[in-house]
mmCIF file of C-alpha atoms and ligand atoms in Angstrom:
data_model
loop_
_atom_site.group_PDB
_atom_site.id
_atom_site.type_symbol
_atom_site.label_atom_id
_atom_site.label_comp_id
_atom_site.label_asym_id
_atom_site.label_seq_id
_atom_site.Cartn_x
_atom_site.Cartn_y
_atom_site.Cartn_z
ATOM 1 C CA MET V 1 89.995 -61.137 49.513
ATOM 2 C CA ILE V 2 87.059 -63.473 50.022
ATOM 3 C CA LEU V 3 87.336 -67.190 50.695
ATOM 4 C CA SER V 4 84.378 -69.120 49.244
ATOM 5 C CA ILE V 5 83.245 -72.691 49.828
ATOM 6 C CA GLU V 6 80.986 -74.930 47.701
ATOM 7 C CA SER V 7 79.700 -78.332 48.870
ATOM 8 C CA SER V 8 76.039 -78.430 47.806
ATOM 9 C CA CYS V 9 76.329 -81.747 45.953
ATOM 10 C CA ASP V 10 79.319 -83.841 44.857
ATOM 11 C CA ASP V 11 82.034 -81.230 44.282
ATOM 12 C CA SER V 12 84.253 -79.971 47.108
ATOM 13 C CA SER V 13 85.601 -76.593 46.096
ATOM 14 C CA ILE V 14 87.287 -73.546 47.641
ATOM 15 C CA ALA V 15 88.254 -70.277 45.954
ATOM 16 C CA ILE V 16 90.007 -67.046 46.910
ATOM 17 C CA THR V 17 88.849 -63.962 45.007
ATOM 18 C CA GLU V 18 90.254 -60.439 45.183
ATOM 19 C CA ILE V 19 87.443 -58.012 45.971
ATOM 20 C CA GLU V 20 88.563 -54.918 44.035
ATOM 21 C CA THR V 21 89.910 -56.585 40.880
ATOM 22 C CA LYS V 22 87.558 -59.639 40.925
ATOM 23 C CA LYS V 23 90.623 -61.706 40.154
ATOM 24 C CA LEU V 24 90.501 -65.396 40.998
ATOM 25 C CA LEU V 25 93.700 -65.976 42.968
ATOM 26 C CA PHE V 26 93.129 -69.578 44.008
ATOM 27 C CA HIS V 27 90.579 -72.141 42.894
ATOM 28 C CA LYS V 28 90.530 -75.846 43.564
ATOM 29 C CA LYS V 29 87.848 -78.468 43.161
ATOM 30 C CA ILE V 30 87.815 -82.150 44.052
ATOM 31 C CA SER V 31 85.043 -83.927 42.176
ATOM 32 C CA GLN V 32 83.485 -87.092 43.572
ATOM 33 C CA GLU V 33 81.964 -88.262 40.275
ATOM 34 C CA LEU V 34 83.983 -91.500 40.176
ATOM 35 C CA ASN V 35 82.957 -92.369 43.738
ATOM 36 C CA HIS V 36 79.262 -92.134 42.854
ATOM 37 C CA SER V 37 79.466 -93.543 39.323
ATOM 38 C CA LYS V 38 78.786 -97.139 40.300
ATOM 39 C CA TYR V 39 75.552 -96.119 42.052
ATOM 40 C CA GLY V 40 74.211 -94.220 39.005
ATOM 41 C CA GLY V 41 73.709 -91.056 41.074
ATOM 42 C CA VAL V 42 74.969 -89.133 44.099
ATOM 43 C CA VAL V 43 74.753 -90.961 47.443
ATOM 44 C CA PRO V 44 74.313 -88.101 49.969
ATOM 45 C CA GLU V 45 75.896 -89.766 52.997
ATOM 46 C CA LEU V 46 78.962 -90.837 50.994
ATOM 47 C CA ALA V 47 79.196 -87.335 49.477
ATOM 48 C CA ALA V 48 79.180 -85.751 52.951
ATOM 49 C CA ARG V 49 81.960 -88.027 54.196
ATOM 50 C CA LEU V 50 84.075 -87.238 51.127
ATOM 51 C CA HIS V 51 83.566 -83.465 51.641
ATOM 52 C CA ALA V 52 84.706 -83.897 55.263
ATOM 53 C CA THR V 53 88.149 -84.998 54.039
ATOM 54 C CA ALA V 54 88.411 -83.057 50.741
ATOM 55 C CA LEU V 55 87.469 -79.588 52.039
ATOM 56 C CA PRO V 56 90.142 -79.442 54.807
ATOM 57 C CA LYS V 57 92.711 -80.720 52.299
ATOM 58 C CA ILE V 58 91.968 -77.817 49.906
ATOM 59 C CA LEU V 59 91.709 -75.339 52.783
ATOM 60 C CA GLU V 60 95.237 -76.238 53.873
ATOM 61 C CA GLU V 61 96.513 -75.124 50.432
ATOM 62 C CA SER V 62 94.707 -71.782 50.658
ATOM 63 C CA LYS V 63 96.183 -70.885 54.071
ATOM 64 C CA ILE V 64 98.718 -68.417 52.636
ATOM 65 C CA PHE V 65 95.816 -66.062 51.830
ATOM 66 C CA PHE V 66 94.242 -66.118 55.320
ATOM 67 C CA LYS V 67 95.933 -62.878 56.457
ATOM 68 C CA ASP V 68 94.307 -60.948 53.573
ATOM 69 C CA LEU V 69 90.756 -62.234 53.981
ATOM 70 C CA LYS V 70 87.842 -59.852 54.559
ATOM 71 C CA ALA V 71 84.936 -62.367 54.505
ATOM 72 C CA ILE V 72 84.001 -66.041 54.235
ATOM 73 C CA ALA V 73 81.310 -67.026 51.699
ATOM 74 C CA VAL V 74 79.546 -70.370 51.560
ATOM 75 C CA THR V 75 76.786 -72.046 49.558
ATOM 76 C CA ASN V 76 73.996 -72.620 52.086
ATOM 77 C CA GLU V 77 71.040 -73.390 49.748
ATOM 78 C CA PRO V 78 69.641 -75.350 47.916
ATOM 79 C CA GLY V 79 71.340 -78.743 47.827
ATOM 80 C CA LEU V 80 71.767 -81.941 49.798
ATOM 81 C CA SER V 81 71.350 -81.183 53.505
ATOM 82 C CA VAL V 82 74.213 -83.383 54.708
ATOM 83 C CA THR V 83 76.682 -81.966 52.170
ATOM 84 C CA LEU V 84 75.646 -78.308 52.607
ATOM 85 C CA ILE V 85 76.269 -78.689 56.347
ATOM 86 C CA GLU V 86 79.925 -79.637 55.722
ATOM 87 C CA GLY V 87 80.579 -76.309 53.976
ATOM 88 C CA VAL V 88 78.455 -74.245 56.348
ATOM 89 C CA LEU V 89 80.230 -75.632 59.433
ATOM 90 C CA MET V 90 83.636 -74.974 57.894
ATOM 91 C CA ALA V 91 82.584 -71.389 57.090
ATOM 92 C CA LYS V 92 81.363 -70.842 60.651
ATOM 93 C CA ALA V 93 84.579 -72.218 62.129
ATOM 94 C CA LEU V 94 86.648 -69.944 59.869
ATOM 95 C CA GLY V 95 84.422 -66.955 60.652
ATOM 96 C CA ILE V 96 84.918 -67.427 64.391
ATOM 97 C CA SER V 97 88.629 -68.230 64.356
ATOM 98 C CA LEU V 98 89.612 -65.468 61.880
ATOM 99 C CA ASN V 99 86.986 -63.018 63.183
ATOM 100 C CA LEU V 100 85.464 -62.438 59.722
ATOM 101 C CA PRO V 101 81.901 -61.777 58.532
ATOM 102 C CA LEU V 102 79.996 -64.527 56.701
ATOM 103 C CA ILE V 103 78.145 -64.358 53.380
ATOM 104 C CA ALA V 104 75.531 -67.047 52.655
ATOM 105 C CA VAL V 105 75.157 -67.721 48.922
ATOM 106 C CA ASN V 106 72.254 -69.304 47.067
ATOM 107 C CA HIS V 107 73.713 -71.927 44.715
ATOM 108 C CA LEU V 108 71.399 -70.990 41.805
ATOM 109 C CA LYS V 109 72.445 -67.341 42.035
ATOM 110 C CA GLY V 110 76.010 -68.640 42.131
ATOM 111 C CA HIS V 111 75.464 -70.375 38.777
ATOM 112 C CA ILE V 112 74.300 -67.046 37.280
ATOM 113 C CA TYR V 113 77.525 -65.471 38.609
ATOM 114 C CA SER V 114 79.588 -68.119 36.771
ATOM 115 C CA LEU V 115 79.089 -65.722 33.835
ATOM 116 C CA PHE V 116 80.869 -62.918 35.679
ATOM 117 C CA ILE V 117 84.018 -64.602 37.024
ATOM 118 C CA GLU V 118 86.885 -62.076 36.690
ATOM 119 C CA LYS V 119 84.398 -59.752 34.920
ATOM 120 C CA GLU V 120 81.840 -57.027 35.621
ATOM 121 C CA SER V 121 78.298 -58.266 36.230
ATOM 122 C CA LEU V 122 75.619 -57.597 33.633
ATOM 123 C CA PHE V 123 71.995 -56.892 34.587
ATOM 124 C CA PRO V 124 69.161 -57.212 33.683
ATOM 125 C CA LEU V 125 69.673 -60.675 32.306
ATOM 126 C CA SER V 126 67.413 -63.675 31.737
ATOM 127 C CA ALA V 127 69.048 -67.057 32.229
ATOM 128 C CA LEU V 128 68.156 -70.675 31.634
ATOM 129 C CA LEU V 129 69.678 -72.740 34.432
ATOM 130 C CA ILE V 130 70.115 -76.387 33.416
ATOM 131 C CA SER V 131 71.769 -78.622 35.977
ATOM 132 C CA GLY V 132 71.308 -81.898 37.786
ATOM 133 C CA GLY V 133 68.845 -80.389 40.228
ATOM 134 C CA HIS V 134 67.245 -77.542 38.294
ATOM 135 C CA THR V 135 65.728 -76.501 34.984
ATOM 136 C CA GLN V 136 64.398 -72.988 35.224
ATOM 137 C CA ILE V 137 64.289 -69.579 33.603
ATOM 138 C CA ILE V 138 65.499 -66.895 35.994
ATOM 139 C CA GLU V 139 65.082 -63.146 35.555
ATOM 140 C CA ALA V 140 68.068 -61.507 37.230
ATOM 141 C CA ASN V 141 67.917 -57.764 37.913
ATOM 142 C CA SER V 142 70.739 -57.546 40.441
ATOM 143 C CA PHE V 143 72.684 -59.799 42.809
ATOM 144 C CA ASP V 144 69.801 -59.964 45.297
ATOM 145 C CA ASN V 145 66.867 -59.413 42.953
ATOM 146 C CA MET V 146 66.284 -62.576 40.962
ATOM 147 C CA LYS V 147 63.031 -64.391 40.267
ATOM 148 C CA THR V 148 62.096 -67.695 38.661
ATOM 149 C CA VAL V 149 59.550 -67.375 35.852
ATOM 150 C CA ALA V 150 59.489 -70.994 34.619
ATOM 151 C CA LYS V 151 60.569 -74.267 36.175
ATOM 152 C CA THR V 152 60.344 -78.019 35.754
ATOM 153 C CA LEU V 153 57.254 -79.858 36.890
ATOM 154 C CA ASP V 154 59.242 -83.027 37.622
ATOM 155 C CA ASP V 155 62.779 -84.102 36.582
ATOM 156 C CA SER V 156 65.473 -81.642 35.583
ATOM 157 C CA PHE V 157 67.289 -81.556 32.235
ATOM 158 C CA GLY V 158 70.605 -82.891 33.624
ATOM 159 C CA GLU V 159 68.778 -85.464 35.742
ATOM 160 C CA SER V 160 67.088 -86.879 32.622
ATOM 161 C CA PHE V 161 70.549 -87.436 31.061
ATOM 162 C CA ASP V 162 71.676 -89.107 34.307
ATOM 163 C CA LYS V 163 68.614 -91.374 34.374
ATOM 164 C CA VAL V 164 68.891 -92.380 30.699
ATOM 165 C CA SER V 165 72.579 -93.082 31.288
ATOM 166 C CA LYS V 166 71.712 -95.265 34.274
ATOM 167 C CA MET V 167 69.182 -97.233 32.179
ATOM 168 C CA LEU V 168 71.917 -97.853 29.601
ATOM 169 C CA ASN V 169 74.548 -98.694 32.266
ATOM 170 C CA LEU V 170 76.728 -95.802 31.093
ATOM 171 C CA GLY V 171 77.532 -94.479 34.596
ATOM 172 C CA TYR V 172 77.191 -91.094 36.342
ATOM 173 C CA PRO V 173 77.101 -88.258 35.348
ATOM 174 C CA GLY V 174 75.124 -89.067 32.226
ATOM 175 C CA GLY V 175 75.396 -85.730 30.411
ATOM 176 C CA PRO V 176 78.962 -85.909 29.066
ATOM 177 C CA VAL V 177 78.775 -89.594 28.031
ATOM 178 C CA ILE V 178 75.408 -89.203 26.270
ATOM 179 C CA GLU V 179 76.599 -86.063 24.461
ATOM 180 C CA LYS V 180 79.715 -87.957 23.278
ATOM 181 C CA LEU V 181 77.801 -91.028 22.030
ATOM 182 C CA ALA V 182 75.136 -88.818 20.416
ATOM 183 C CA LYS V 183 77.799 -87.275 18.164
ATOM 184 C CA GLU V 184 78.075 -90.603 16.309
ATOM 185 C CA GLY V 185 74.361 -91.372 16.346
ATOM 186 C CA ASP V 186 71.400 -90.734 14.057
ATOM 187 C CA GLU V 187 69.176 -88.260 15.915
ATOM 188 C CA ASN V 188 66.239 -89.016 13.595
ATOM 189 C CA ARG V 189 66.208 -92.774 14.153
ATOM 190 C CA PHE V 190 63.843 -92.787 17.172
ATOM 191 C CA LYS V 191 60.942 -90.350 17.493
ATOM 192 C CA PHE V 192 60.343 -89.083 21.016
ATOM 193 C CA THR V 193 57.432 -86.747 21.686
ATOM 194 C CA ILE V 194 58.497 -83.298 22.877
ATOM 195 C CA PRO V 195 56.905 -82.653 26.296
ATOM 196 C CA LEU V 196 54.224 -79.952 26.796
ATOM 197 C CA SER V 197 54.482 -78.894 23.153
ATOM 198 C CA ASN V 198 50.739 -78.229 22.908
ATOM 199 C CA SER V 199 50.520 -76.712 26.375
ATOM 200 C CA PRO V 200 50.438 -72.929 26.886
ATOM 201 C CA LEU V 201 52.389 -73.450 30.134
ATOM 202 C CA LEU V 202 55.801 -71.852 30.398
ATOM 203 C CA ALA V 203 57.235 -74.860 32.221
ATOM 204 C CA PHE V 204 59.431 -77.893 31.652
ATOM 205 C CA SER V 205 58.898 -81.623 32.143
ATOM 206 C CA TYR V 206 61.364 -84.453 31.629
ATOM 207 C CA SER V 207 59.742 -87.499 33.219
ATOM 208 C CA GLY V 208 57.747 -88.305 30.063
ATOM 209 C CA ILE V 209 60.788 -88.376 27.753
ATOM 210 C CA LYS V 210 62.596 -90.580 30.240
ATOM 211 C CA ASN V 211 59.736 -93.105 30.122
ATOM 212 C CA GLN V 212 59.612 -93.033 26.318
ATOM 213 C CA VAL V 213 63.345 -93.786 26.282
ATOM 214 C CA ARG V 214 62.866 -96.622 28.778
ATOM 215 C CA LEU V 215 60.268 -98.263 26.532
ATOM 216 C CA GLN V 216 62.543 -97.871 23.509
ATOM 217 C CA ILE V 217 65.506 -99.396 25.370
ATOM 218 C CA GLU V 218 63.426 -102.558 25.871
ATOM 219 C CA LYS V 219 63.076 -102.850 22.095
ATOM 220 C CA ILE V 220 66.670 -102.231 20.943
ATOM 221 C CA ASP V 221 69.690 -104.505 20.904
ATOM 222 C CA LYS V 222 71.701 -103.256 23.908
ATOM 223 C CA ASN V 223 74.792 -105.034 22.563
ATOM 224 C CA ASN V 224 74.700 -103.059 19.333
ATOM 225 C CA PRO V 225 76.777 -99.873 19.862
ATOM 226 C CA GLN V 226 75.065 -98.103 16.952
ATOM 227 C CA ASP V 227 71.618 -98.641 18.524
ATOM 228 C CA ILE V 228 72.882 -97.026 21.756
ATOM 229 C CA LYS V 229 74.395 -94.073 19.843
ATOM 230 C CA ASP V 230 71.198 -93.525 17.852
ATOM 231 C CA LEU V 231 69.163 -93.656 21.052
ATOM 232 C CA CYS V 232 71.431 -91.102 22.782
ATOM 233 C CA ALA V 233 71.246 -88.775 19.761
ATOM 234 C CA SER V 234 67.452 -89.064 19.463
ATOM 235 C CA PHE V 235 67.002 -88.465 23.205
ATOM 236 C CA GLN V 236 69.350 -85.456 23.230
ATOM 237 C CA LYS V 237 67.486 -84.007 20.233
ATOM 238 C CA ALA V 238 64.068 -84.253 21.933
ATOM 239 C CA ALA V 239 65.343 -83.058 25.336
ATOM 240 C CA THR V 240 66.977 -80.007 23.733
ATOM 241 C CA ALA V 241 64.005 -79.293 21.450
ATOM 242 C CA HIS V 242 61.866 -79.000 24.600
ATOM 243 C CA LEU V 243 64.198 -76.328 26.037
ATOM 244 C CA ILE V 244 64.204 -74.481 22.705
ATOM 245 C CA GLN V 245 60.395 -74.598 22.319
ATOM 246 C CA LYS V 246 59.749 -73.156 25.764
ATOM 247 C CA CYS V 247 62.462 -70.501 25.540
ATOM 248 C CA LYS V 248 61.102 -69.466 22.147
ATOM 249 C CA LYS V 249 57.716 -69.001 23.795
ATOM 250 C CA TYR V 250 59.396 -66.915 26.520
ATOM 251 C CA PHE V 251 61.195 -64.772 23.930
ATOM 252 C CA LYS V 252 57.920 -64.150 22.086
ATOM 253 C CA GLN V 253 56.213 -63.009 25.302
ATOM 254 C CA ASN V 254 59.068 -60.815 26.573
ATOM 255 C CA ARG V 255 61.523 -58.360 25.086
ATOM 256 C CA ILE V 256 64.860 -59.911 25.952
ATOM 257 C CA LYS V 257 68.189 -58.290 25.118
ATOM 258 C CA ASP V 258 70.573 -60.499 27.062
ATOM 259 C CA PHE V 259 70.070 -64.220 27.660
ATOM 260 C CA ALA V 260 72.362 -66.807 29.228
ATOM 261 C CA ILE V 261 72.502 -70.560 29.717
ATOM 262 C CA VAL V 262 74.193 -71.628 32.954
ATOM 263 C CA GLY V 263 74.612 -74.787 35.052
ATOM 264 C CA GLY V 264 76.443 -78.065 34.554
ATOM 265 C CA ALA V 265 74.413 -79.088 31.490
ATOM 266 C CA SER V 266 75.230 -75.808 29.729
ATOM 267 C CA GLN V 267 78.546 -77.474 28.853
ATOM 268 C CA ASN V 268 76.650 -79.440 26.215
ATOM 269 C CA LEU V 269 77.850 -78.159 22.833
ATOM 270 C CA TYR V 270 74.747 -79.409 20.981
ATOM 271 C CA VAL V 271 72.569 -77.349 23.361
ATOM 272 C CA ARG V 272 74.867 -74.329 22.963
ATOM 273 C CA GLU V 273 74.624 -74.500 19.171
ATOM 274 C CA LYS V 274 70.811 -74.746 19.168
ATOM 275 C CA PHE V 275 70.557 -71.741 21.502
ATOM 276 C CA LEU V 276 73.012 -69.751 19.422
ATOM 277 C CA ASN V 277 70.691 -70.220 16.429
ATOM 278 C CA LEU V 278 67.586 -69.341 18.462
ATOM 279 C CA CYS V 279 69.172 -66.195 19.905
ATOM 280 C CA ASN V 280 70.365 -65.126 16.448
ATOM 281 C CA GLU V 281 66.805 -65.489 15.171
ATOM 282 C CA PHE V 282 65.527 -63.178 17.951
ATOM 283 C CA LYS V 283 68.582 -60.855 17.842
ATOM 284 C CA ILE V 284 69.362 -61.620 21.476
ATOM 285 C CA ASN V 285 72.916 -61.622 22.915
ATOM 286 C CA LEU V 286 73.708 -65.116 24.207
ATOM 287 C CA HIS V 287 76.029 -65.262 27.225
ATOM 288 C CA LEU V 288 77.836 -68.451 28.205
ATOM 289 C CA ALA V 289 80.287 -69.187 31.005
ATOM 290 C CA PRO V 290 83.648 -70.787 30.182
ATOM 291 C CA LEU V 291 83.166 -74.596 30.174
ATOM 292 C CA LYS V 292 85.306 -75.009 33.332
ATOM 293 C CA TYR V 293 82.904 -72.829 35.380
ATOM 294 C CA CYS V 294 79.599 -74.415 34.235
ATOM 295 C CA SER V 295 79.522 -77.250 36.763
ATOM 296 C CA ASP V 296 79.577 -76.651 40.523
ATOM 297 C CA ASN V 297 82.545 -74.620 41.744
ATOM 298 C CA ALA V 298 83.544 -72.144 44.454
ATOM 299 C CA ALA V 299 84.740 -69.467 41.992
ATOM 300 C CA MET V 300 81.141 -68.564 41.079
ATOM 301 C CA ILE V 301 80.208 -68.467 44.785
ATOM 302 C CA GLY V 302 83.134 -66.117 45.457
ATOM 303 C CA ARG V 303 82.177 -63.869 42.546
ATOM 304 C CA TYR V 304 78.623 -63.549 43.889
ATOM 305 C CA ALA V 305 80.070 -62.799 47.330
ATOM 306 C CA ILE V 306 82.026 -59.799 45.969
ATOM 307 C CA ASP V 307 78.770 -58.062 44.981
ATOM 308 C CA ALA V 308 77.171 -59.002 48.327
ATOM 309 C CA PHE V 309 80.272 -57.733 50.216
ATOM 310 C CA LYS V 310 80.111 -54.373 48.465
ATOM 311 C CA GLU V 311 76.490 -53.984 49.638
ATOM 312 C CA GLU V 312 77.480 -55.237 53.122
ATOM 313 C CA LYS V 313 74.999 -58.118 52.914
ATOM 314 C CA PHE V 314 76.451 -60.306 55.638
ATOM 315 C CA THR V 315 74.809 -63.277 57.329
ATOM 316 C CA PRO V 316 75.020 -63.406 61.141
ATOM 317 C CA LEU V 317 76.744 -66.489 62.524
ATOM 318 C CA LYS V 318 73.646 -67.397 64.557
ATOM 319 C CA THR V 319 71.279 -67.385 61.564
ATOM 320 C CA LEU V 320 73.553 -69.013 58.978
ATOM 321 C CA LYS V 321 72.203 -72.491 58.299
ATOM 322 C CA ALA V 322 71.777 -74.981 55.476
ATOM 323 C CA ASN V 323 68.425 -74.668 53.646
ATOM 324 C CA PRO V 324 68.309 -77.776 51.429
ATOM 325 C CA GLN V 325 64.968 -77.032 49.731
ATOM 326 C CA SER V 326 65.190 -73.287 49.435
ATOM 327 C CA THR V 327 64.882 -71.679 46.032
ATOM 328 C CA PHE V 328 63.450 -68.411 44.735
HETATM 329 O O1 LIG X 1 75.584 -77.754 37.893
HETATM 330 P P1 LIG X 1 75.996 -79.158 38.147
HETATM 331 O O2 LIG X 1 77.472 -79.480 38.167
HETATM 332 O O3 LIG X 1 75.408 -79.685 39.479
HETATM 333 C C1 LIG X 1 74.120 -79.335 39.948
HETATM 334 O O4 LIG X 1 73.989 -78.234 40.546
HETATM 335 O O5 LIG X 1 73.205 -80.145 39.676
HETATM 336 O O6 LIG X 1 75.273 -80.056 37.026
HETATM 337 C C2 LIG X 1 75.464 -81.441 36.943
HETATM 338 C C3 LIG X 1 74.478 -81.991 35.931
HETATM 339 C C4 LIG X 1 74.418 -83.509 35.847
HETATM 340 O O7 LIG X 1 73.072 -83.919 35.821
HETATM 341 C C5 LIG X 1 75.126 -83.816 34.537
HETATM 342 O O8 LIG X 1 74.696 -85.010 33.897
HETATM 343 C C6 LIG X 1 74.734 -82.607 33.715
HETATM 344 O O9 LIG X 1 74.818 -81.522 34.599
HETATM 345 N N1 LIG X 1 75.673 -82.417 32.586
HETATM 346 C C7 LIG X 1 75.299 -82.481 31.299
HETATM 347 C C8 LIG X 1 76.486 -82.323 30.537
HETATM 348 N N2 LIG X 1 77.537 -82.160 31.401
HETATM 349 C C9 LIG X 1 77.010 -82.216 32.655
HETATM 350 N N3 LIG X 1 74.101 -82.674 30.733
HETATM 351 C C10 LIG X 1 74.049 -82.708 29.383
HETATM 352 N N4 LIG X 1 75.144 -82.589 28.587
HETATM 353 C C11 LIG X 1 76.377 -82.404 29.127
HETATM 354 N N5 LIG X 1 77.449 -82.292 28.343
HETATM 355 ZN ZN1 LIG X 2 74.928 -76.610 40.465
#
């Protein structure tokens, strides 16, 4: 079995995965969303302190599996430096005390592996990662051969939902609340320009939409619930149309058989429906992770670690460190 740890942002999570069967034997996550909600975003120092109490609490519950462990996996990049360190130090301590090898896991690769929890992996695969920190198209050929072919020039998709939510005093995270309000709104009421629609660039940009929404918020009646719902629906429509436009461009330029959407924002059912239509149009298989594994979790980190373990890709104790900015 492999014990995996995730602490790259505001979720403390530990999983135990059986190597041969890929079965998830234990999985627990303590989310800090409520603790950060009043600040409208994650406060790194607070997040680190919360991990320092939550991770040992979960670890205690997983102790019955210690005797069967063969490796310790941990997210070491990218993420918030002070929160990554909490997980990395716990992994090192476990590695030394249980005399086990360590496996460092890139969080973005982990999100791709959310598709393969308790399943075989499928490569080659192109994936759109949409989360709070990232918006990028990744070409994945194997567990250690992945490359980014398009990314955001500024804000990420999930971040734009968080920022719009903050402007409307709807709390953090913004994605779920905006999606819910948008369901009862008129998506055609406000016209927001889709970013980079005349640009040949295969890239994303969300800072412009955010500013258009800010200007519109100044004009609406913030006490009128219907105005807020219409604004959420119109914003979600434009933000999603941008993803669709750029992925359509990518599909036209490349022969894609299997495509996936991963990351916390891939829970959005409006986004899922639009991509289902797009993939049908191009006769592409769309792969989606179960909703419970879209946001940050240790199960996806453990699933990645199984493939790394089989190739004996271990990380020496001395070189394992948190790389907050690292990507690929
Ligand atoms: O993957 P994740 O849990 O953490 C990161 O690695 O960033 O993603 C969290 C992000 C937040 O920005 C959150 O607002 C967004 O995903 N999100 C959504 C939805 N659910 C979560 N965005 C849009 N629609 C949703 N339903
Ligand atoms: Zn994530």
